[in-house]
Amino acid sequence: MSEFELLDPSGVPLGDPGTGASGAPDPLLDGLNPPQAQAVSTRSPALLIVAGAGSGKTRVLTHRIAQLIRNREAWPSQILAITFTNKAAAEMRERVEGLLGSAAEGMWISTFHSACVRILRREAERFGYVSGFTIYDSADSRALLKRIIKDLEADSYGFTPANASSKISRLKNELSDADSYAATANANDPRERLFIEIFRSYEQELRRANAFDFDDLIGQTVHLFRTFPEVAAVYQRRFRFLLVDEYQDTNHAQYSLIRELTRPVERDVVERLVPPVRERELDGLGCIPAASLTVVGDSDQSIYAFRGADIRNIVEFERDFPGAEVVKLEQNYRSTQNILSAANAVIGNNLDRQDKSLWTSEGDGPQIVGFTGYSQHDEARFVAEEIEDLHRSGLAYGDVAVFYRTNSQTRALEELLIRAAIPYRVLGGTKFYERAEIKDAMAYLTSLANPYDPIAWSRLIGAPKRGIGPMAEAQLANYAEAMGISFHDAMLRAGELSFGPKVRAAIESLGQLLQRAARMAAGGGATDDSETRKQPAPVADVLKLILDETQMIEKLRAKRDPQDEARAENLEELVSVAKEYDVQHPGVGLLEFLTEVSLVAAVDELDDESGTVSLMTMHTAKGLEFPAVFITGVEEGLLPHQMSVDEIGGISEERRLMYVGITRARKQLYLTLASTRAQFGDVQVAMPSRFLQEIPESLIDWRQSPGEVTGRGGTESRALNAPRSGARPSRGGAGRGVESSVSFGSGSGSGGYGRGGSGAAAVSEPASGNMQSALEQWRERKRQAKAAQAAGGGFPNTIVGSVRDNGDLELAPGDRIRHDEYGAGRVTGITGAGSKRIAHVVFDTVGERKLLVKLAPIAKLDAGLDSAEE
DNA sequence: CAATGCGGAGTTTTT
DNA sequence: CTCCGCATTG
C-alpha cells in the first residue's frame, strides 16, 4: 500500500493497556498453551519469544497484534511487523485480518527490505536520490562492478565482480562504507588500496545511477535516520509496536534499524514535529517514549551467517534491551516425536547453545525412512517412486516437499520426476526474473522509471540486437554525462554526434520508443497531445508497447533454437504477470511493480494450492512445513557442504540447516543420499553425512543403508553377484534395498522398483529381519565413529567405512555382467582410466547404461570371446 | 556489428 | 558439466 497516515486522524484516545483483557476471558487466548498466552499478553517494553520450530510462533504473533488492536492499545497504523519473506508477511496480514475483521488496514507488515524501500521512496530526495530509484539485484551489482574492475584494471589483482561484490556486501551489512573501511584498512597493502578504490567507485556509480543495491536498502535507511533525526522521529513516533520475526537471522544493519526505530524521540526534536505532538504521546520528560519491541526467534535456526546474520543479536537481546522479558515456546505442534527426537539429537551436537528440546504430545509417528542410492540418479528414483506411493496412498502432491543443499541437485530430481509424471515445482534456483529475456524486458521498464540507470540502459540497447554496439553505447554515455542529460535524451539527440545514418536511425527510433513509453507510464498518454492528465497506464500496456515495437517475441520465435520458443513464452508470461498486477493494484504505476519484482523471494512463489510437489533448498524451506519431507544428498561434502567445513562455525551452521530441514516435516521424513555423486563431469565417492550418525539408529528405517551400498566396512570386496549384505535373497537381479512389505495406507505393493521389487513404504513397522546384517554393519561403523570421537581428537566422521571397490575388476567389450539393479547385460565398451573407468553396457531389459566400473554394483558373469583376461 | 566457436574457469546457501 | 569471455569470421 502506498498511503501513509501518520496517526489515526480521528484522535480517539487509546485505551489503557490491559483494560480490554481483564475481566472476561479473551477469545484470542483460547487454545493457547500457558507460554503462548503469556507471549501474547505480556506488555514489557521488550519481549523475546524464543520459539522452537513448529511451536506456533506465527499464531502468537498474530494474536498479539490482534489483541493490541482490539484492546485499543494501538491503532493498526502504529504497528510495524517485520517478516523474513513477503509470503510470510502476506500470511500474517491475512491471519490478523481473520482475527479482527477488516480493522487491520494501515498496518505495516512487510520484510525489512520492503519497509525500507517504502521509507526511502518517501525520503530519497533528502540525500541526493530521487524517488524513482532503481533497486539493483546481485546481478546488476556485479555488472556494475565488472565495469569498475575493468576500468581500474583490478582484475589482475584477483578482483572479480563476484568476490568484490560479496566483500562489499559484507561490509555494508556491518554499516561500513568506503571511507570508514579505508580508515581501518592497511594502507600499505596495494590490494587493499585497490579494493577501497573499487568500493568508493561503486558507491559513486550507484549514486549517479540513482540506484540502491540490496544492502543499501537497509544501510541507507539507517544512515537516513541517523543523519536526519526529525525524519527518524516521524517513524519513531508512528510505530509504537515493532514485531520482528526470525530475529536470529538479522544482521548488524537490520539490528541497527530496529534500534533506531525503537529510540525515544528527544524533547528538542519533539518540538519540531508536524503535526504537533499531543500531550498524551509524551512521557513525563517531554519525550516520545521508545516503541515496544517484540522479537521472535530461535538461535537453532540461524542459517544466514553467510549473509551477515549475527546470532549475538538474539543471544544478547536481554542485555541490549534492559527490562526485556523472555518467553520460551518449546511445545511443538507440527511434527511427530520421532522427527523431533531426530532433530533434537542432531542439534544437540552443537556446542554453545542453550539447551532446549522440542516435544510433542502427538505420539511417535512412523519411523524416519532412510535410503542410500548408488548415484544421485538412483537416489532421485527412490524419491520419485516413494512420492508415487505416498500419492497412491492418499497424500496430495502438494503435501510433499523435496529439499536439497545446493540448487544444482535439482537436475537429477527433476529428470526422474518428469519421467514419473509427478507434477512438481522448483522454488528459487534460476528465478523467473533472473532469466535473460525477462531481465531484457524489465530493463526497459526500469529505464523508464530511472533514465539515469546505466545498467538497465546498457542492457536494453543490446536486446534485441539492433545495430547499436559498444562503440555507439560508449559515445552516447559520454555525451549524456558531458551534457548532464539522461541516456534517453542523449539518444534523441543522436544527430549531434557523428554516427552513420543506419546507427543514428536505430538510436533515434529507440529513443523515441522510450519517450513514448515513458509518457505512457507517467500517465500523459502515449502521444504528445494529451491535455487530460490520465492515470498512469497499466504496466501491461507499457510492456506490450515495448514488446510490440521491439519485436522481441517475434525475433525469438524466428530463431530455430528450441530454447527460444520457451523464452518467447516466458515473455508472454511476463505480460500475464503484469496484467495480473494491474488487476490487483489498479493505478499504482510502474514503480511499485518494479519494486515488487525486485523484492520477490524464492519462497514467495510457493502456491499452496498448486497441487504440486515442491522442490527447494533447505534455506528456502525455512518457515514452511509439509506432511512429507525428503531431505536429499545427506552426504559429507554436501550437507555439511565442503565449503563450510573450513569456515569457523561452518559445521554448526550446516547442522542448524539440517535441523531446519528435519523440523519442516510433520508426519513422514525421508533422509536420502547417494554413494557416488557426479560433479563437473566426473564421479566422486560420497560418504554419509556425519549428521546421519547423530540420529539414533532406532529412529531410522533404512530401506537401503549406506552400509549396504558402500560395502561392508572392511576392505575386501564381496562376491559381487551374491545377494547384498548376506542374508537377503536375491531378487532376480531386480532386488533393491526394499526390505519390508508393509505398505503405507492401502497396501499397493505394485509400484515398486525395477520389476518386481516392492517400493511400498514401511512406515510403522521396524525393519524386518533380513535388514539386520546391514543395520549391524551400519551400527558397527557408528560405534567405531563414536569411539574415535570419545578417544579425543577424532572427528565424528573419521570412520565412515570403506566404499565398494571393484577397482581390480577387469572388463572388456563382449563381457557379460550382472548388475544388482539392471540385471544381466553385455559390455559394449570401456572408456576412461583408473578409478574413472566407465563401462558402457547394454542390459537385456533396460537398454544401454554407463557405469562407473569401480563403484557400480556389478559382477562379471563370463568373459566375452575375445576379452583380455587379467 | 553480430554470430559462431573455442577454450578456460568455477563450482553454497539469498533478501 | 556448463556458463562465460574472448577471438575469429561473415
mmCIF file of N, CA and C (backbone and C1' of nucleotides) in Angstrom, chain A residues 113 307 405 407 467 469 601 617 647 680, chain B residues 1-4 10-15:
data_model
loop_
_atom_site.group_PDB
_atom_site.id
_atom_site.type_symbol
_atom_site.label_atom_id
_atom_site.label_comp_id
_atom_site.label_asym_id
_atom_site.label_seq_id
_atom_site.Cartn_x
_atom_site.Cartn_y
_atom_site.Cartn_z
ATOM 1 N N HIS A 113 13.318 -5.317 3.770
ATOM 2 C CA HIS A 113 13.640 -4.630 2.514
ATOM 3 C C HIS A 113 12.452 -3.822 2.006
ATOM 4 N N ARG A 307 25.291 -14.352 5.186
ATOM 5 C CA ARG A 307 24.710 -13.116 4.704
ATOM 6 C C ARG A 307 24.812 -12.041 5.783
ATOM 7 N N ARG A 405 20.648 -29.261 -0.536
ATOM 8 C CA ARG A 405 21.559 -28.228 -0.062
ATOM 9 C C ARG A 405 21.893 -27.218 -1.159
ATOM 10 N N ASN A 407 21.374 -25.841 -5.294
ATOM 11 C CA ASN A 407 20.411 -25.807 -6.390
ATOM 12 C C ASN A 407 20.739 -26.792 -7.514
ATOM 13 N N GLY A 467 21.891 -3.150 -34.003
ATOM 14 C CA GLY A 467 22.966 -2.447 -34.691
ATOM 15 C C GLY A 467 23.641 -1.376 -33.867
ATOM 16 N N GLY A 469 26.181 -0.932 -31.169
ATOM 17 C CA GLY A 469 27.201 -1.731 -30.487
ATOM 18 C C GLY A 469 27.863 -0.974 -29.360
ATOM 19 N N ALA A 601 11.040 -13.060 -3.181
ATOM 20 C CA ALA A 601 11.925 -14.115 -2.715
ATOM 21 C C ALA A 601 11.475 -15.429 -3.332
ATOM 22 N N THR A 617 15.700 -25.465 -1.805
ATOM 23 C CA THR A 617 16.828 -25.626 -0.898
ATOM 24 C C THR A 617 16.321 -25.574 0.535
ATOM 25 N N GLU A 647 35.291 -23.154 7.331
ATOM 26 C CA GLU A 647 34.880 -21.896 7.947
ATOM 27 C C GLU A 647 34.644 -22.083 9.429
ATOM 28 N N PHE A 680 30.638 -31.802 -12.008
ATOM 29 C CA PHE A 680 31.526 -31.266 -13.031
ATOM 30 C C PHE A 680 32.045 -32.366 -13.921
ATOM 31 P P DC B 1 29.512 -0.528 -33.571
ATOM 32 O "O5'" DC B 1 28.793 -1.831 -34.142
ATOM 33 C "C5'" DC B 1 27.664 -1.669 -34.970
ATOM 34 C "C4'" DC B 1 27.134 -3.032 -35.308
ATOM 35 C "C3'" DC B 1 26.906 -3.931 -34.089
ATOM 36 O "O3'" DC B 1 25.659 -4.578 -34.257
ATOM 37 C "C1'" DC B 1 28.297 -5.023 -35.644
ATOM 38 P P DA B 2 24.966 -5.371 -33.178
ATOM 39 O "O5'" DA B 2 25.139 -6.856 -33.748
ATOM 40 C "C5'" DA B 2 24.466 -7.182 -34.960
ATOM 41 C "C4'" DA B 2 24.742 -8.632 -35.307
ATOM 42 C "C3'" DA B 2 24.463 -9.637 -34.200
ATOM 43 O "O3'" DA B 2 23.898 -10.783 -34.808
ATOM 44 C "C1'" DA B 2 26.702 -9.835 -34.861
ATOM 45 P P DA B 3 23.170 -11.867 -33.982
ATOM 46 O "O5'" DA B 3 23.830 -13.196 -34.555
ATOM 47 C "C5'" DA B 3 24.250 -13.255 -35.922
ATOM 48 C "C4'" DA B 3 25.238 -14.400 -36.068
ATOM 49 C "C3'" DA B 3 25.015 -15.554 -35.099
ATOM 50 O "O3'" DA B 3 25.211 -16.786 -35.771
ATOM 51 C "C1'" DA B 3 27.199 -14.722 -34.839
ATOM 52 P P DT B 4 24.762 -18.119 -35.069
ATOM 53 O "O5'" DT B 4 26.061 -19.015 -35.217
ATOM 54 C "C5'" DT B 4 26.973 -18.799 -36.299
ATOM 55 C "C4'" DT B 4 28.372 -19.163 -35.861
ATOM 56 C "C3'" DT B 4 28.437 -20.379 -34.924
ATOM 57 O "O3'" DT B 4 29.233 -21.395 -35.507
ATOM 58 C "C1'" DT B 4 29.778 -18.592 -34.124
ATOM 59 P P DG B 10 38.636 -19.574 -11.556
ATOM 60 O "O5'" DG B 10 37.169 -19.888 -11.038
ATOM 61 C "C5'" DG B 10 36.066 -19.334 -11.750
ATOM 62 C "C4'" DG B 10 34.818 -20.041 -11.302
ATOM 63 C "C3'" DG B 10 34.932 -20.577 -9.896
ATOM 64 O "O3'" DG B 10 33.994 -19.885 -9.069
ATOM 65 C "C1'" DG B 10 34.211 -22.295 -11.438
ATOM 66 P P DT B 11 32.761 -20.143 -8.421
ATOM 67 O "O5'" DT B 11 33.475 -20.956 -7.286
ATOM 68 C "C5'" DT B 11 33.274 -22.286 -6.850
ATOM 69 C "C4'" DT B 11 31.946 -22.883 -7.318
ATOM 70 C "C3'" DT B 11 31.606 -24.163 -6.577
ATOM 71 O "O3'" DT B 11 30.831 -23.892 -5.404
ATOM 72 C "C1'" DT B 11 31.506 -24.537 -8.920
ATOM 73 P P DT B 12 29.679 -22.784 -5.232
ATOM 74 O "O5'" DT B 12 28.996 -23.209 -3.830
ATOM 75 C "C5'" DT B 12 28.445 -24.466 -3.672
ATOM 76 C "C4'" DT B 12 27.048 -24.353 -3.131
ATOM 77 C "C3'" DT B 12 26.227 -23.168 -3.624
ATOM 78 O "O3'" DT B 12 24.856 -23.555 -3.638
ATOM 79 C "C1'" DT B 12 26.754 -22.876 -1.350
ATOM 80 P P DT B 13 23.747 -22.593 -4.187
ATOM 81 O "O5'" DT B 13 23.157 -22.069 -2.832
ATOM 82 C "C5'" DT B 13 22.320 -22.913 -2.068
ATOM 83 C "C4'" DT B 13 22.044 -22.270 -0.759
ATOM 84 C "C3'" DT B 13 21.518 -20.843 -0.864
ATOM 85 O "O3'" DT B 13 20.122 -20.887 -0.867
ATOM 86 C "C1'" DT B 13 23.139 -21.107 0.898
ATOM 87 P P DT B 14 19.338 -20.123 -2.012
ATOM 88 O "O5'" DT B 14 19.143 -18.698 -1.355
ATOM 89 C "C5'" DT B 14 18.494 -18.543 -0.107
ATOM 90 C "C4'" DT B 14 18.337 -17.065 0.150
ATOM 91 C "C3'" DT B 14 17.666 -16.292 -0.982
ATOM 92 O "O3'" DT B 14 16.829 -15.290 -0.415
ATOM 93 C "C1'" DT B 14 19.811 -15.403 -0.598
ATOM 94 P P DT B 15 15.545 -14.855 -1.200
ATOM 95 O "O5'" DT B 15 15.238 -13.444 -0.500
ATOM 96 C "C5'" DT B 15 14.949 -13.396 0.881
ATOM 97 C "C4'" DT B 15 15.228 -11.995 1.384
ATOM 98 C "C3'" DT B 15 14.565 -10.884 0.561
ATOM 99 O "O3'" DT B 15 13.999 -9.926 1.459
ATOM 100 C "C1'" DT B 15 16.886 -10.517 0.690
#
